[in-house]
PDB file of C-alpha atoms and ligand atoms in Angstrom:
ATOM      1  CA  UNK A   1    -116.820-122.796  64.525  1.00 84.00           C
ATOM      2  CA  UNK A   2    -114.311-121.959  61.816  1.00 93.00           C
ATOM      3  CA  UNK A   3    -113.656-118.648  60.123  1.00 96.00           C
ATOM      4  CA  UNK A   4    -114.177-118.502  56.364  1.00 97.00           C
ATOM      5  CA  UNK A   5    -110.654-117.106  55.949  1.00 97.00           C
ATOM      6  CA  UNK A   6    -107.635-117.374  58.249  1.00 96.00           C
ATOM      7  CA  UNK A   7    -108.273-115.169  61.271  1.00 95.00           C
ATOM      8  CA  UNK A   8    -105.933-112.146  61.499  1.00 96.00           C
ATOM      9  CA  UNK A   9    -103.212-112.350  64.129  1.00 95.00           C
ATOM     10  CA  UNK A  10    -103.665-110.398  67.341  1.00 97.00           C
ATOM     11  CA  UNK A  11    -101.097-107.559  67.365  1.00 98.00           C
ATOM     12  CA  UNK A  12     -98.993-107.612  70.517  1.00 98.00           C
ATOM     13  CA  UNK A  13     -96.026-106.099  72.343  1.00 98.00           C
ATOM     14  CA  UNK A  14     -93.417-107.691  74.611  1.00 98.00           C
ATOM     15  CA  UNK A  15     -93.756-107.084  78.347  1.00 98.00           C
ATOM     16  CA  UNK A  16     -90.701-106.286  80.464  1.00 98.00           C
ATOM     17  CA  UNK A  17     -89.919-109.034  82.941  1.00 96.00           C
ATOM     18  CA  UNK A  18     -92.234-111.549  81.293  1.00 97.00           C
ATOM     19  CA  UNK A  19     -92.264-114.081  78.478  1.00 97.00           C
ATOM     20  CA  UNK A  20     -95.919-113.257  77.891  1.00 96.00           C
ATOM     21  CA  UNK A  21     -97.189-110.651  75.441  1.00 98.00           C
ATOM     22  CA  UNK A  22     -99.488-107.631  75.794  1.00 98.00           C
ATOM     23  CA  UNK A  23    -102.323-108.069  73.256  1.00 98.00           C
ATOM     24  CA  UNK A  24    -103.245-104.838  71.470  1.00 98.00           C
ATOM     25  CA  UNK A  25    -106.889-104.019  70.792  1.00 98.00           C
ATOM     26  CA  UNK A  26    -107.030-100.437  69.518  1.00 98.00           C
ATOM     27  CA  UNK A  27    -104.554 -97.563  69.246  1.00 98.00           C
ATOM     28  CA  UNK A  28    -105.837 -94.130  70.194  1.00 98.00           C
ATOM     29  CA  UNK A  29    -103.706 -91.000  69.901  1.00 98.00           C
ATOM     30  CA  UNK A  30    -104.095 -87.546  71.452  1.00 97.00           C
ATOM     31  CA  UNK A  31    -103.495 -84.554  69.193  1.00 94.00           C
ATOM     32  CA  UNK A  32    -101.561 -81.475  70.404  1.00 90.00           C
ATOM     33  CA  UNK A  33    -101.085 -82.438  74.055  1.00 94.00           C
ATOM     34  CA  UNK A  34     -97.947 -80.376  74.731  1.00 94.00           C
ATOM     35  CA  UNK A  35     -98.165 -76.576  74.482  1.00 90.00           C
ATOM     36  CA  UNK A  36     -94.741 -76.407  72.795  1.00 89.00           C
ATOM     37  CA  UNK A  37     -95.858 -78.751  69.969  1.00 87.00           C
ATOM     38  CA  UNK A  38     -99.266 -77.059  69.584  1.00 85.00           C
ATOM     39  CA  UNK A  39     -97.413 -73.753  69.072  1.00 89.00           C
ATOM     40  CA  UNK A  40     -94.945 -75.190  66.554  1.00 91.00           C
ATOM     41  CA  UNK A  41     -97.962 -76.457  64.544  1.00 88.00           C
ATOM     42  CA  UNK A  42     -99.552 -72.982  64.627  1.00 87.00           C
ATOM     43  CA  UNK A  43    -102.238 -73.473  67.295  1.00 86.00           C
ATOM     44  CA  UNK A  44    -103.140 -71.798  70.570  1.00 82.00           C
ATOM     45  CA  UNK A  45    -102.646 -74.492  73.225  1.00 82.00           C
ATOM     46  CA  UNK A  46    -104.895 -72.787  75.780  1.00 77.00           C
ATOM     47  CA  UNK A  47    -108.125 -72.744  73.850  1.00 71.00           C
ATOM     48  CA  UNK A  48    -108.433 -76.240  72.465  1.00 77.00           C
ATOM     49  CA  UNK A  49    -109.931 -79.268  74.263  1.00 81.00           C
ATOM     50  CA  UNK A  50    -108.221 -82.632  73.617  1.00 90.00           C
ATOM     51  CA  UNK A  51    -109.009 -84.421  70.395  1.00 94.00           C
ATOM     52  CA  UNK A  52    -108.231 -87.933  69.284  1.00 97.00           C
ATOM     53  CA  UNK A  53    -107.421 -89.999  66.221  1.00 98.00           C
ATOM     54  CA  UNK A  54    -106.595 -93.669  65.742  1.00 98.00           C
ATOM     55  CA  UNK A  55    -103.895 -95.819  64.227  1.00 98.00           C
ATOM     56  CA  UNK A  56    -104.410 -99.372  63.050  1.00 97.00           C
ATOM     57  CA  UNK A  57    -103.120-101.891  65.639  1.00 98.00           C
ATOM     58  CA  UNK A  58    -101.389-103.955  62.963  1.00 98.00           C
ATOM     59  CA  UNK A  59     -99.100-100.986  62.209  1.00 98.00           C
ATOM     60  CA  UNK A  60     -97.050-101.565  65.395  1.00 98.00           C
ATOM     61  CA  UNK A  61     -93.281-101.906  64.909  1.00 98.00           C
ATOM     62  CA  UNK A  62     -91.318-103.357  67.848  1.00 98.00           C
ATOM     63  CA  UNK A  63     -88.313-101.517  69.246  1.00 98.00           C
ATOM     64  CA  UNK A  64     -85.155-102.492  67.400  1.00 98.00           C
ATOM     65  CA  UNK A  65     -87.213-102.924  64.234  1.00 98.00           C
ATOM     66  CA  UNK A  66     -87.201-101.321  60.816  1.00 98.00           C
ATOM     67  CA  UNK A  67     -89.523 -98.564  59.643  1.00 98.00           C
ATOM     68  CA  UNK A  68     -89.901 -98.736  55.853  1.00 98.00           C
ATOM     69  CA  UNK A  69     -90.175 -95.199  54.469  1.00 98.00           C
ATOM     70  CA  UNK A  70     -93.810 -95.114  53.294  1.00 98.00           C
ATOM     71  CA  UNK A  71     -95.097 -94.445  49.791  1.00 96.00           C
ATOM     72  CA  UNK A  72     -96.979 -91.301  48.764  1.00 97.00           C
ATOM     73  CA  UNK A  73     -95.029 -88.965  51.047  1.00 98.00           C
ATOM     74  CA  UNK A  74     -91.903 -86.850  50.977  1.00 98.00           C
ATOM     75  CA  UNK A  75     -92.260 -85.501  54.512  1.00 98.00           C
ATOM     76  CA  UNK A  76     -92.443 -88.241  57.158  1.00 98.00           C
ATOM     77  CA  UNK A  77     -92.089 -86.955  60.736  1.00 98.00           C
ATOM     78  CA  UNK A  78     -91.224 -88.509  64.100  1.00 98.00           C
ATOM     79  CA  UNK A  79     -93.308 -87.774  67.220  1.00 98.00           C
ATOM     80  CA  UNK A  80     -91.984 -89.361  70.437  1.00 98.00           C
ATOM     81  CA  UNK A  81     -94.792 -90.129  72.904  1.00 98.00           C
ATOM     82  CA  UNK A  82     -95.539 -91.741  76.251  1.00 98.00           C
ATOM     83  CA  UNK A  83     -97.920 -94.654  75.621  1.00 98.00           C
ATOM     84  CA  UNK A  84    -100.508 -95.923  78.114  1.00 98.00           C
ATOM     85  CA  UNK A  85    -101.517 -99.615  77.949  1.00 99.00           C
ATOM     86  CA  UNK A  86    -104.935-100.487  79.397  1.00 99.00           C
ATOM     87  CA  UNK A  87    -105.743-103.633  81.362  1.00 98.00           C
ATOM     88  CA  UNK A  88    -109.378-102.605  81.844  1.00 98.00           C
ATOM     89  CA  UNK A  89    -111.795-100.484  79.888  1.00 97.00           C
ATOM     90  CA  UNK A  90    -115.176 -98.942  80.299  1.00 98.00           C
ATOM     91  CA  UNK A  91    -117.318 -95.957  79.420  1.00 98.00           C
ATOM     92  CA  UNK A  92    -117.375 -92.579  81.185  1.00 98.00           C
ATOM     93  CA  UNK A  93    -114.485 -93.558  83.466  1.00 98.00           C
ATOM     94  CA  UNK A  94    -114.069 -90.882  86.184  1.00 98.00           C
ATOM     95  CA  UNK A  95    -110.593 -89.361  86.518  1.00 97.00           C
ATOM     96  CA  UNK A  96    -110.403 -90.743  90.065  1.00 98.00           C
ATOM     97  CA  UNK A  97    -110.646 -94.334  88.738  1.00 98.00           C
ATOM     98  CA  UNK A  98    -108.727 -93.911  85.483  1.00 98.00           C
ATOM     99  CA  UNK A  99    -105.359 -95.164  86.724  1.00 98.00           C
ATOM    100  CA  UNK A 100    -107.031 -98.392  87.959  1.00 98.00           C
ATOM    101  CA  UNK A 101    -107.496 -99.243  84.255  1.00 98.00           C
ATOM    102  CA  UNK A 102    -103.799 -98.928  83.402  1.00 98.00           C
ATOM    103  CA  UNK A 103    -101.695-102.078  82.932  1.00 98.00           C
ATOM    104  CA  UNK A 104     -98.490-100.204  82.226  1.00 98.00           C
ATOM    105  CA  UNK A 105     -96.588 -97.780  80.050  1.00 98.00           C
ATOM    106  CA  UNK A 106     -94.431 -97.766  76.935  1.00 98.00           C
ATOM    107  CA  UNK A 107     -92.759 -95.258  74.665  1.00 98.00           C
ATOM    108  CA  UNK A 108     -93.898 -94.981  71.067  1.00 98.00           C
ATOM    109  CA  UNK A 109     -93.232 -92.928  67.957  1.00 98.00           C
ATOM    110  CA  UNK A 110     -96.317 -91.543  66.205  1.00 98.00           C
ATOM    111  CA  UNK A 111     -94.906 -91.635  62.665  1.00 98.00           C
ATOM    112  CA  UNK A 112     -96.728 -89.129  60.495  1.00 98.00           C
ATOM    113  CA  UNK A 113     -96.934 -88.448  56.752  1.00 98.00           C
ATOM    114  CA  UNK A 114     -96.996 -84.698  57.474  1.00 98.00           C
ATOM    115  CA  UNK A 115     -97.628 -83.687  53.876  1.00 98.00           C
ATOM    116  CA  UNK A 116    -100.713 -85.925  53.605  1.00 98.00           C
ATOM    117  CA  UNK A 117    -101.910 -84.858  57.068  1.00 98.00           C
ATOM    118  CA  UNK A 118    -101.508 -81.215  56.014  1.00 97.00           C
ATOM    119  CA  UNK A 119    -103.553 -81.758  52.836  1.00 97.00           C
ATOM    120  CA  UNK A 120    -106.256 -83.524  54.878  1.00 97.00           C
ATOM    121  CA  UNK A 121    -106.419 -80.643  57.373  1.00 96.00           C
ATOM    122  CA  UNK A 122    -106.697 -78.100  54.573  1.00 97.00           C
ATOM    123  CA  UNK A 123    -109.496 -80.028  52.854  1.00 97.00           C
ATOM    124  CA  UNK A 124    -111.367 -80.976  56.052  1.00 97.00           C
ATOM    125  CA  UNK A 125    -110.727 -84.664  55.441  1.00 97.00           C
ATOM    126  CA  UNK A 126    -109.877 -87.449  57.930  1.00 96.00           C
ATOM    127  CA  UNK A 127    -106.249 -87.837  59.078  1.00 97.00           C
ATOM    128  CA  UNK A 128    -105.995 -91.593  58.461  1.00 97.00           C
ATOM    129  CA  UNK A 129    -103.721 -91.394  55.428  1.00 97.00           C
ATOM    130  CA  UNK A 130    -101.336 -89.210  57.419  1.00 98.00           C
ATOM    131  CA  UNK A 131    -101.406 -91.223  60.627  1.00 98.00           C
ATOM    132  CA  UNK A 132    -102.642 -94.819  60.191  1.00 98.00           C
ATOM    133  CA  UNK A 133    -100.439 -96.097  57.354  1.00 98.00           C
ATOM    134  CA  UNK A 134     -98.382 -99.325  57.417  1.00 98.00           C
ATOM    135  CA  UNK A 135     -95.690 -99.413  60.160  1.00 98.00           C
ATOM    136  CA  UNK A 136     -96.878 -96.031  61.529  1.00 98.00           C
ATOM    137  CA  UNK A 137     -96.796 -97.095  65.199  1.00 98.00           C
ATOM    138  CA  UNK A 138     -93.345 -98.077  66.490  1.00 98.00           C
ATOM    139  CA  UNK A 139     -93.631 -98.961  70.185  1.00 98.00           C
ATOM    140  CA  UNK A 140     -91.337-100.229  72.939  1.00 98.00           C
ATOM    141  CA  UNK A 141     -91.986-103.088  75.309  1.00 98.00           C
ATOM    142  CA  UNK A 142     -94.777-102.498  77.811  1.00 98.00           C
ATOM    143  CA  UNK A 143     -93.583-101.921  81.373  1.00 98.00           C
ATOM    144  CA  UNK A 144     -96.095-102.908  84.080  1.00 98.00           C
ATOM    145  CA  UNK A 145     -97.242-100.151  86.441  1.00 98.00           C
ATOM    146  CA  UNK A 146     -96.615-102.661  89.228  1.00 98.00           C
ATOM    147  CA  UNK A 147     -92.901-102.197  88.447  1.00 97.00           C
ATOM    148  CA  UNK A 148     -92.662 -98.421  87.905  1.00 98.00           C
ATOM    149  CA  UNK A 149     -95.852 -96.877  89.274  1.00 98.00           C
ATOM    150  CA  UNK A 150     -97.665 -94.148  87.310  1.00 98.00           C
ATOM    151  CA  UNK A 151     -95.142 -91.617  86.008  1.00 97.00           C
ATOM    152  CA  UNK A 152     -96.152 -87.952  86.141  1.00 97.00           C
ATOM    153  CA  UNK A 153     -92.780 -86.311  85.626  1.00 97.00           C
ATOM    154  CA  UNK A 154     -89.983 -87.699  83.435  1.00 98.00           C
ATOM    155  CA  UNK A 155     -87.772 -86.496  80.589  1.00 98.00           C
ATOM    156  CA  UNK A 156     -89.087 -87.489  77.138  1.00 98.00           C
ATOM    157  CA  UNK A 157     -86.622 -87.198  74.276  1.00 98.00           C
ATOM    158  CA  UNK A 158     -85.815 -88.401  70.774  1.00 98.00           C
ATOM    159  CA  UNK A 159     -82.510 -88.433  68.894  1.00 98.00           C
ATOM    160  CA  UNK A 160     -81.995 -88.803  65.162  1.00 98.00           C
ATOM    161  CA  UNK A 161     -78.505 -90.169  64.422  1.00 98.00           C
ATOM    162  CA  UNK A 162     -77.435 -89.261  67.990  1.00 98.00           C
ATOM    163  CA  UNK A 163     -78.601 -85.632  67.634  1.00 98.00           C
ATOM    164  CA  UNK A 164     -81.330 -84.569  70.069  1.00 98.00           C
ATOM    165  CA  UNK A 165     -84.429 -83.381  68.189  1.00 98.00           C
ATOM    166  CA  UNK A 166     -87.181 -83.589  70.798  1.00 98.00           C
ATOM    167  CA  UNK A 167     -86.662 -82.924  74.487  1.00 98.00           C
ATOM    168  CA  UNK A 168     -89.444 -82.334  76.979  1.00 97.00           C
ATOM    169  CA  UNK A 169     -91.001 -83.656  80.156  1.00 98.00           C
ATOM    170  CA  UNK A 170     -94.239 -85.563  80.551  1.00 97.00           C
ATOM    171  CA  UNK A 171     -95.166 -83.087  83.296  1.00 96.00           C
ATOM    172  CA  UNK A 172     -95.825 -80.683  80.369  1.00 96.00           C
ATOM    173  CA  UNK A 173     -98.823 -82.719  79.134  1.00 96.00           C
ATOM    174  CA  UNK A 174    -101.802 -80.362  78.717  1.00 95.00           C
ATOM    175  CA  UNK A 175    -104.192 -83.240  79.509  1.00 95.00           C
ATOM    176  CA  UNK A 176    -102.637 -85.662  82.003  1.00 96.00           C
ATOM    177  CA  UNK A 177    -103.156 -89.437  81.930  1.00 97.00           C
ATOM    178  CA  UNK A 178    -106.314 -89.621  84.112  1.00 97.00           C
ATOM    179  CA  UNK A 179    -107.899 -86.672  82.264  1.00 96.00           C
ATOM    180  CA  UNK A 180    -107.047 -88.247  78.902  1.00 97.00           C
ATOM    181  CA  UNK A 181    -108.486 -91.673  79.818  1.00 98.00           C
ATOM    182  CA  UNK A 182    -111.608 -90.088  81.293  1.00 97.00           C
ATOM    183  CA  UNK A 183    -112.210 -87.843  78.300  1.00 96.00           C
ATOM    184  CA  UNK A 184    -111.506 -90.595  75.736  1.00 98.00           C
ATOM    185  CA  UNK A 185    -113.861 -92.996  77.538  1.00 98.00           C
ATOM    186  CA  UNK A 186    -116.657 -90.496  77.066  1.00 97.00           C
ATOM    187  CA  UNK A 187    -116.230 -90.801  73.310  1.00 97.00           C
ATOM    188  CA  UNK A 188    -115.410 -94.531  72.981  1.00 98.00           C
ATOM    189  CA  UNK A 189    -115.969 -97.538  75.230  1.00 98.00           C
ATOM    190  CA  UNK A 190    -112.394 -98.388  76.146  1.00 98.00           C
ATOM    191  CA  UNK A 191    -111.278-102.011  76.315  1.00 98.00           C
ATOM    192  CA  UNK A 192    -108.457-104.158  77.712  1.00 98.00           C
ATOM    193  CA  UNK A 193    -105.560-104.034  75.253  1.00 98.00           C
ATOM    194  CA  UNK A 194    -106.145-100.443  74.163  1.00 99.00           C
ATOM    195  CA  UNK A 195    -103.046 -98.254  73.762  1.00 98.00           C
ATOM    196  CA  UNK A 196    -103.125 -94.483  74.077  1.00 98.00           C
ATOM    197  CA  UNK A 197    -100.326 -92.439  72.488  1.00 98.00           C
ATOM    198  CA  UNK A 198    -100.471 -89.325  74.659  1.00 98.00           C
ATOM    199  CA  UNK A 199     -99.000 -86.666  72.343  1.00 97.00           C
ATOM    200  CA  UNK A 200     -95.582 -85.265  71.534  1.00 97.00           C
ATOM    201  CA  UNK A 201     -93.437 -82.352  72.729  1.00 97.00           C
ATOM    202  CA  UNK A 202     -91.890 -79.812  70.339  1.00 96.00           C
ATOM    203  CA  UNK A 203     -89.177 -80.665  67.852  1.00 97.00           C
ATOM    204  CA  UNK A 204     -90.965 -82.912  65.386  1.00 97.00           C
ATOM    205  CA  UNK A 205     -89.178 -83.183  62.070  1.00 98.00           C
ATOM    206  CA  UNK A 206     -88.551 -85.170  58.924  1.00 98.00           C
ATOM    207  CA  UNK A 207     -86.761 -88.520  58.760  1.00 98.00           C
ATOM    208  CA  UNK A 208     -84.732 -89.966  55.867  1.00 98.00           C
ATOM    209  CA  UNK A 209     -83.878 -93.514  54.845  1.00 98.00           C
ATOM    210  CA  UNK A 210     -80.909 -94.699  56.917  1.00 98.00           C
ATOM    211  CA  UNK A 211     -81.760 -92.582  59.954  1.00 98.00           C
ATOM    212  CA  UNK A 212     -81.417 -94.188  63.385  1.00 98.00           C
ATOM    213  CA  UNK A 213     -84.168 -93.000  65.732  1.00 98.00           C
ATOM    214  CA  UNK A 214     -83.732 -93.473  69.445  1.00 98.00           C
ATOM    215  CA  UNK A 215     -85.903 -92.115  72.213  1.00 98.00           C
ATOM    216  CA  UNK A 216     -87.122 -92.680  75.721  1.00 98.00           C
ATOM    217  CA  UNK A 217     -89.283 -91.652  78.573  1.00 98.00           C
ATOM    218  CA  UNK A 218     -86.749 -91.854  81.366  1.00 98.00           C
ATOM    219  CA  UNK A 219     -87.622 -94.367  84.036  1.00 98.00           C
ATOM    220  CA  UNK A 220     -90.188 -95.967  81.700  1.00 98.00           C
ATOM    221  CA  UNK A 221     -88.656 -97.398  78.528  1.00 98.00           C
ATOM    222  CA  UNK A 222     -86.490 -96.786  75.459  1.00 98.00           C
ATOM    223  CA  UNK A 223     -87.187 -97.276  71.776  1.00 98.00           C
ATOM    224  CA  UNK A 224     -84.973 -97.406  68.708  1.00 98.00           C
ATOM    225  CA  UNK A 225     -85.859 -97.947  65.068  1.00 98.00           C
ATOM    226  CA  UNK A 226     -84.089 -97.664  61.730  1.00 98.00           C
ATOM    227  CA  UNK A 227     -85.675 -95.927  58.744  1.00 98.00           C
ATOM    228  CA  UNK A 228     -85.152 -98.118  55.656  1.00 98.00           C
TER     229      UNK A 228
HETATM  230 MN1   MN B   1     -98.753 -87.510  67.905  1.00 88.68          MN
END
């Protein structure tokens, strides 16, 4: 059977220690998953259950790549995040089995057109234009859990032009990895190849053309991109 047009490529990420690629199915993101970031955005972190949005998988940018400053925005922000890569999916996954679904981890930057996201919030509209635009999902290589285990405590940081802007620890996640996978799988049937951007600590801010962004989750992976 042939397709009537050329089939789209499968988005993918490199895998540490392998020549093979991790194929990406969907990209889910958790909103406000660190108390410090919830507060800087004007929300009470204690009273809000997790919520999710999506990015388009073909918006991935590999580490070392270029992030073209997007159109229609004058306020594009960085959000450094631990990323979970799933080897298995399912529906209503219990927390006790959630880590069995994890292939590995990566570090990503949830690039955000903050001005368009802010307008959408104010008007009760979807966040897609703020979050799912072209090149909005820079992501490092995927590191297999067989190599590093399942991190629960590690420094997460991002520098812009060698100046630290975000600095936290993944032990500050409001909803940890098993809770996030379990909750998300109640809303969507998760699948092999899904990525979950788990939220960002405080310190988000605007980027400019020419900026060098570098970040990491220590013991997991590093990412660097250039804004062009
Ligand atoms: Mn985010």
